[in-house]
Every structure is written in C-alpha cells, then in structure tokens.
Short mmCIF file of C-alpha atoms in Angstrom, two decimals:
data_model
loop_
_atom_site.label_atom_id
_atom_site.label_comp_id
_atom_site.label_asym_id
_atom_site.label_seq_id
_atom_site.Cartn_x
_atom_site.Cartn_y
_atom_site.Cartn_z
CA MET F 30 16.14 -242.25 -68.69
CA ASN F 31 13.95 -240.54 -66.10
CA ILE F 32 12.36 -237.14 -66.63
CA SER F 33 14.35 -235.30 -63.90
CA ARG F 34 17.63 -236.39 -65.46
CA GLN F 35 16.46 -235.13 -68.86
CA LEU F 36 15.40 -231.79 -67.39
CA ARG F 37 18.71 -231.40 -65.60
CA GLY F 38 20.57 -232.13 -68.85
CA LEU F 39 18.47 -229.56 -70.69
CA ALA F 40 19.09 -226.96 -67.96
CA TYR F 41 22.86 -227.50 -68.26
CA GLN F 42 22.68 -227.13 -72.05
CA VAL F 43 20.79 -223.85 -71.71
CA PHE F 44 23.17 -222.58 -69.01
CA TYR F 45 26.33 -223.42 -70.98
CA GLY F 46 24.79 -221.88 -74.10
CA LEU F 47 24.64 -218.49 -72.38
CA PRO F 48 27.47 -215.97 -72.79
CA LEU F 49 30.22 -216.28 -70.15
CA PRO F 50 29.41 -212.95 -68.38
CA VAL F 51 25.77 -214.03 -67.98
CA ARG F 52 26.82 -217.45 -66.63
CA ARG F 53 29.15 -215.77 -64.10
CA HIS F 54 26.42 -213.39 -62.98
CA LEU F 55 23.94 -216.25 -62.52
CA ALA F 56 26.48 -218.39 -60.66
CA ARG F 57 27.32 -215.53 -58.27
CA ALA F 58 23.63 -214.82 -57.68
CA ILE F 59 22.76 -218.40 -56.67
CA SER F 60 26.02 -219.50 -55.05
CA PRO F 61 26.32 -219.46 -51.26
CA LYS F 62 28.17 -216.43 -49.94
CA PHE F 63 30.70 -216.63 -47.12
CA LEU F 64 32.55 -214.00 -45.14
CA VAL F 65 36.17 -215.09 -44.80
CA GLY F 66 38.13 -214.18 -41.73
CA ALA F 67 41.55 -214.92 -40.29
CA VAL F 68 42.25 -216.01 -36.73
CA ALA F 69 45.64 -215.89 -35.00
CA VAL F 70 46.28 -218.40 -32.21
CA ILE F 71 49.42 -216.97 -30.58
CA ARG F 72 51.37 -218.93 -28.00
CA ASP F 73 54.17 -217.86 -25.68
CA SER F 74 57.39 -219.37 -27.05
CA GLU F 75 59.05 -219.13 -23.61
CA ALA F 76 56.40 -220.96 -21.57
CA ALA F 77 56.73 -224.61 -20.58
CA GLU F 78 53.94 -226.94 -21.72
CA PRO F 79 51.00 -226.63 -21.73
CA GLY F 80 52.02 -223.04 -22.38
CA ARG F 81 50.30 -219.68 -22.51
CA LEU F 82 47.90 -218.19 -25.03
CA LEU F 83 47.27 -214.59 -26.07
CA LEU F 84 43.61 -213.65 -25.58
CA LEU F 85 41.67 -210.42 -26.05
CA ARG F 86 38.72 -208.92 -24.21
CA GLN F 87 36.46 -206.91 -26.50
CA PRO F 88 33.52 -204.70 -25.54
CA SER F 89 31.08 -206.69 -27.67
CA SER F 90 31.90 -210.05 -26.01
CA ARG F 91 31.05 -211.74 -22.73
CA GLY F 92 34.30 -213.65 -22.69
CA TRP F 93 37.84 -213.65 -23.99
CA GLY F 94 38.62 -214.29 -27.63
CA LEU F 95 41.41 -214.62 -30.16
CA PRO F 96 42.83 -211.93 -32.44
CA ALA F 97 40.71 -212.19 -35.58
CA GLY F 98 38.92 -210.26 -38.28
CA LEU F 99 37.64 -210.28 -41.83
CA LEU F 100 40.02 -210.46 -44.74
CA LYS F 101 40.21 -207.53 -47.10
CA ARG F 102 39.36 -208.18 -50.75
CA GLY F 103 42.27 -210.06 -52.33
CA GLU F 104 44.20 -210.31 -49.05
CA LEU F 105 46.03 -213.57 -48.40
CA PRO F 106 44.80 -215.30 -45.22
CA ALA F 107 48.20 -215.34 -43.45
CA VAL F 108 48.63 -211.64 -44.26
CA GLY F 109 45.17 -210.91 -42.85
CA ALA F 110 45.91 -212.90 -39.68
CA ALA F 111 49.19 -211.01 -39.15
CA ARG F 112 47.45 -207.66 -39.82
CA GLU F 113 44.58 -208.36 -37.41
CA LEU F 114 47.01 -209.59 -34.75
CA PHE F 115 49.00 -206.36 -34.96
CA GLU F 116 45.93 -204.08 -35.11
CA GLU F 117 44.26 -205.71 -32.10
CA SER F 118 47.22 -206.52 -29.82
CA GLY F 119 50.32 -204.72 -31.10
CA VAL F 120 52.05 -208.08 -31.68
CA ARG F 121 53.93 -208.17 -34.96
CA ILE F 122 54.57 -211.50 -36.68
CA GLU F 123 55.54 -211.86 -40.32
CA PRO F 124 52.89 -213.76 -42.31
CA GLY F 125 55.52 -216.32 -43.35
CA ASP F 126 56.18 -217.11 -39.68
CA LEU F 127 52.56 -218.17 -39.10
CA ARG F 128 51.73 -221.87 -39.50
CA PRO F 129 48.34 -223.04 -40.74
CA GLY F 130 46.15 -225.07 -38.43
CA ASN F 131 44.90 -228.47 -39.55
CA PRO F 132 42.21 -227.94 -40.66
CA ASN F 133 43.13 -224.47 -41.82
CA ALA F 134 39.54 -223.42 -42.57
CA ILE F 135 36.77 -223.62 -39.97
CA LEU F 136 33.15 -223.18 -41.04
CA HIS F 137 30.95 -221.58 -38.38
CA PRO F 138 27.81 -223.59 -37.70
CA ASN F 139 24.59 -221.77 -38.62
CA ALA F 140 26.50 -218.89 -40.21
CA ALA F 141 28.06 -218.04 -43.52
CA ASN F 142 31.51 -217.41 -42.02
CA VAL F 143 34.74 -219.25 -42.69
CA ASP F 144 37.82 -218.63 -40.54
CA MET F 145 41.32 -219.36 -41.76
CA VAL F 146 43.30 -220.32 -38.64
CA TRP F 147 46.99 -219.56 -38.15
CA PHE F 148 49.35 -220.38 -35.27
CA GLY F 149 52.32 -218.32 -34.15
CA TRP F 150 54.78 -218.12 -31.28
CA VAL F 151 56.38 -215.06 -29.69
CA PRO F 152 58.30 -214.52 -26.43
CA ALA F 153 55.73 -212.98 -24.07
CA SER F 154 58.35 -211.40 -21.80
CA THR F 155 59.72 -209.19 -24.58
CA THR F 156 56.59 -208.70 -26.69
CA PRO F 157 54.62 -205.62 -25.61
CA LEU F 158 50.83 -205.83 -25.84
CA VAL F 159 49.16 -202.65 -27.10
CA VAL F 160 45.38 -202.22 -27.38
CA ASP F 161 43.33 -199.25 -28.55
CA GLY F 162 40.72 -199.34 -25.78
CA GLY F 163 37.94 -199.18 -28.37
CA GLU F 164 37.86 -202.38 -30.40
CA VAL F 165 39.94 -204.23 -27.80
CA LEU F 166 39.80 -203.43 -24.09
CA GLU F 167 42.55 -205.74 -22.89
CA ALA F 168 45.12 -208.21 -24.23
CA ARG F 169 46.67 -210.72 -21.88
CA TRP F 170 48.62 -213.98 -21.74
CA TRP F 171 46.69 -216.84 -20.11
CA PRO F 172 47.97 -220.29 -19.03
CA LEU F 173 46.32 -222.93 -21.22
CA ASP F 174 45.43 -224.95 -18.14
CA ASP F 175 43.73 -221.94 -16.47
CA LEU F 176 41.88 -220.04 -19.23
CA PRO F 177 39.28 -217.38 -18.39
CA ALA F 178 35.69 -217.55 -19.60
CA LEU F 179 35.94 -217.77 -23.39
CA THR F 180 33.47 -216.69 -26.04
CA TRP F 181 31.63 -219.70 -27.46
CA PRO F 182 33.32 -219.41 -30.92
CA THR F 183 36.77 -219.21 -29.28
CA ALA F 184 36.16 -222.24 -27.06
CA ARG F 185 34.87 -224.22 -30.07
CA LEU F 186 37.77 -223.20 -32.31
CA LEU F 187 40.42 -224.00 -29.69
CA GLY F 188 38.72 -227.35 -29.03
CA ILE F 189 39.08 -228.31 -32.68
CA TYR F 190 42.83 -227.94 -32.22
CA GLY F 191 42.93 -229.88 -28.96
CA LEU F 192 43.27 -226.77 -26.77
CA GLY F 193 41.10 -225.28 -24.02
CA PRO F 194 37.94 -226.51 -22.32
CA LYS F 195 36.49 -228.22 -25.40
CA ALA F 196 39.73 -230.05 -26.28
CA GLY F 197 38.06 -233.47 -26.25
CA GLU F 198 35.43 -232.47 -28.79
CA LEU F 199 37.49 -232.80 -31.99
CA PRO F 200 35.76 -233.67 -35.24
CA PRO F 201 36.47 -237.31 -36.15
CA SER F 202 38.38 -236.30 -39.32
CA VAL F 203 41.13 -234.46 -37.41
CA PRO F 204 43.49 -236.59 -35.31
CA ALA F 205 44.38 -234.68 -32.11
CA ALA F 206 48.11 -235.03 -32.78
CA ASP F 207 47.74 -233.29 -36.15
CA ALA F 208 45.39 -230.43 -35.26
CA ALA F 209 47.46 -227.67 -33.64
CA PRO F 210 50.93 -227.22 -35.04
CA THR F 211 53.73 -227.70 -32.57
CA ARG F 212 56.19 -224.98 -31.65
CA PRO F 213 58.82 -224.52 -34.37
CA ALA F 214 62.34 -225.51 -33.33
CA SER F 215 63.54 -221.92 -33.78
CA ALA F 216 60.88 -220.43 -31.48
#
C-alpha cells in the first residue's frame, strides 16, 4: 500500500469521526459553489418551421438574449423559469407547461453558473409582450432563420439545442434530434 493511499484513508477516518454539523460545515466550505439560474426558450406556437423565438434586449448587453435569471432559494427550476419569463416579458406560462431541454442543465465555461433550460410555446399573435424599460428595454419575436446579434451566452446556449448561428456546434454527447424539445401536439 502506498503512502498517499494510507494518508487519504486516515483523512477519511478523521473526517467521518467528526460530528455531523462540523462535517457539513467543512464540506460546504471546500465544495465548489454555483449560482443556479433558469432560462426560458419560448417559441411561437403559430409559426411555421423553423419558427420564431422570443428574445429580449437588456441595457447591460450588446445583443439580444433569452428570458432568464437566478433561482430563489428553494425555488424549483421550472417555477423560476416561468417567473423570470413573466417578470421580463409579461408572458405567462404555467411551470408544468414548460419542457426541459436535453441537457436540462448547462454549465457556463469559466464561471460558476449553471442554467436550467426550459422550452415553451405560446401564440405570438395573442400574447402581449410587456417590458419594464429598466431591466428589459425590448421584447420581440424573431424568425429563427433571421436572428439579430445575440449575446455570446445566448448564441452558445441555443447552439447546444441545435438552434441559431451556433447550431452545428453541439457537444458530442447530445444528439441534435434530442436536444431541443419539439412543439407539443396541443400547442
């Protein structure tokens, strides 16, 4: 048995000999921390393929982005996505009507952020868009084959799901056919 294996075994014995509250405190102190957000990819249920996508223009960005934000403590990801969608665009979708992307969680490169991605469909012609003019300057439907300049995170995220200008850059573990959920039959 080598020395590093013995030391590791001893460290585990010491750790598991500590009281549970102390072990939890130590684990939280040394574990990586992530901010968890929710992203809503909302498509026009009335548009013919390739369809239209709801995008937002925010004062802090140099391009258009998706409705998104951080989850509140204890908030379920679909609930957070529906809340952020409504707060930023005025579009109301029930959390149960959102479908998870595949993959559902996207880790941002070089950052400690994880986004839970949800897809939804609404009829654009009868769904009013309402923005506050502060956090969001403009909300608009864009044809998927003629998108405006996107923020880098938005272009990357859409590309993972086979949408937008980076559609060909899918990770090898996600088949293109399985990435973005298709429109539900009832939409």
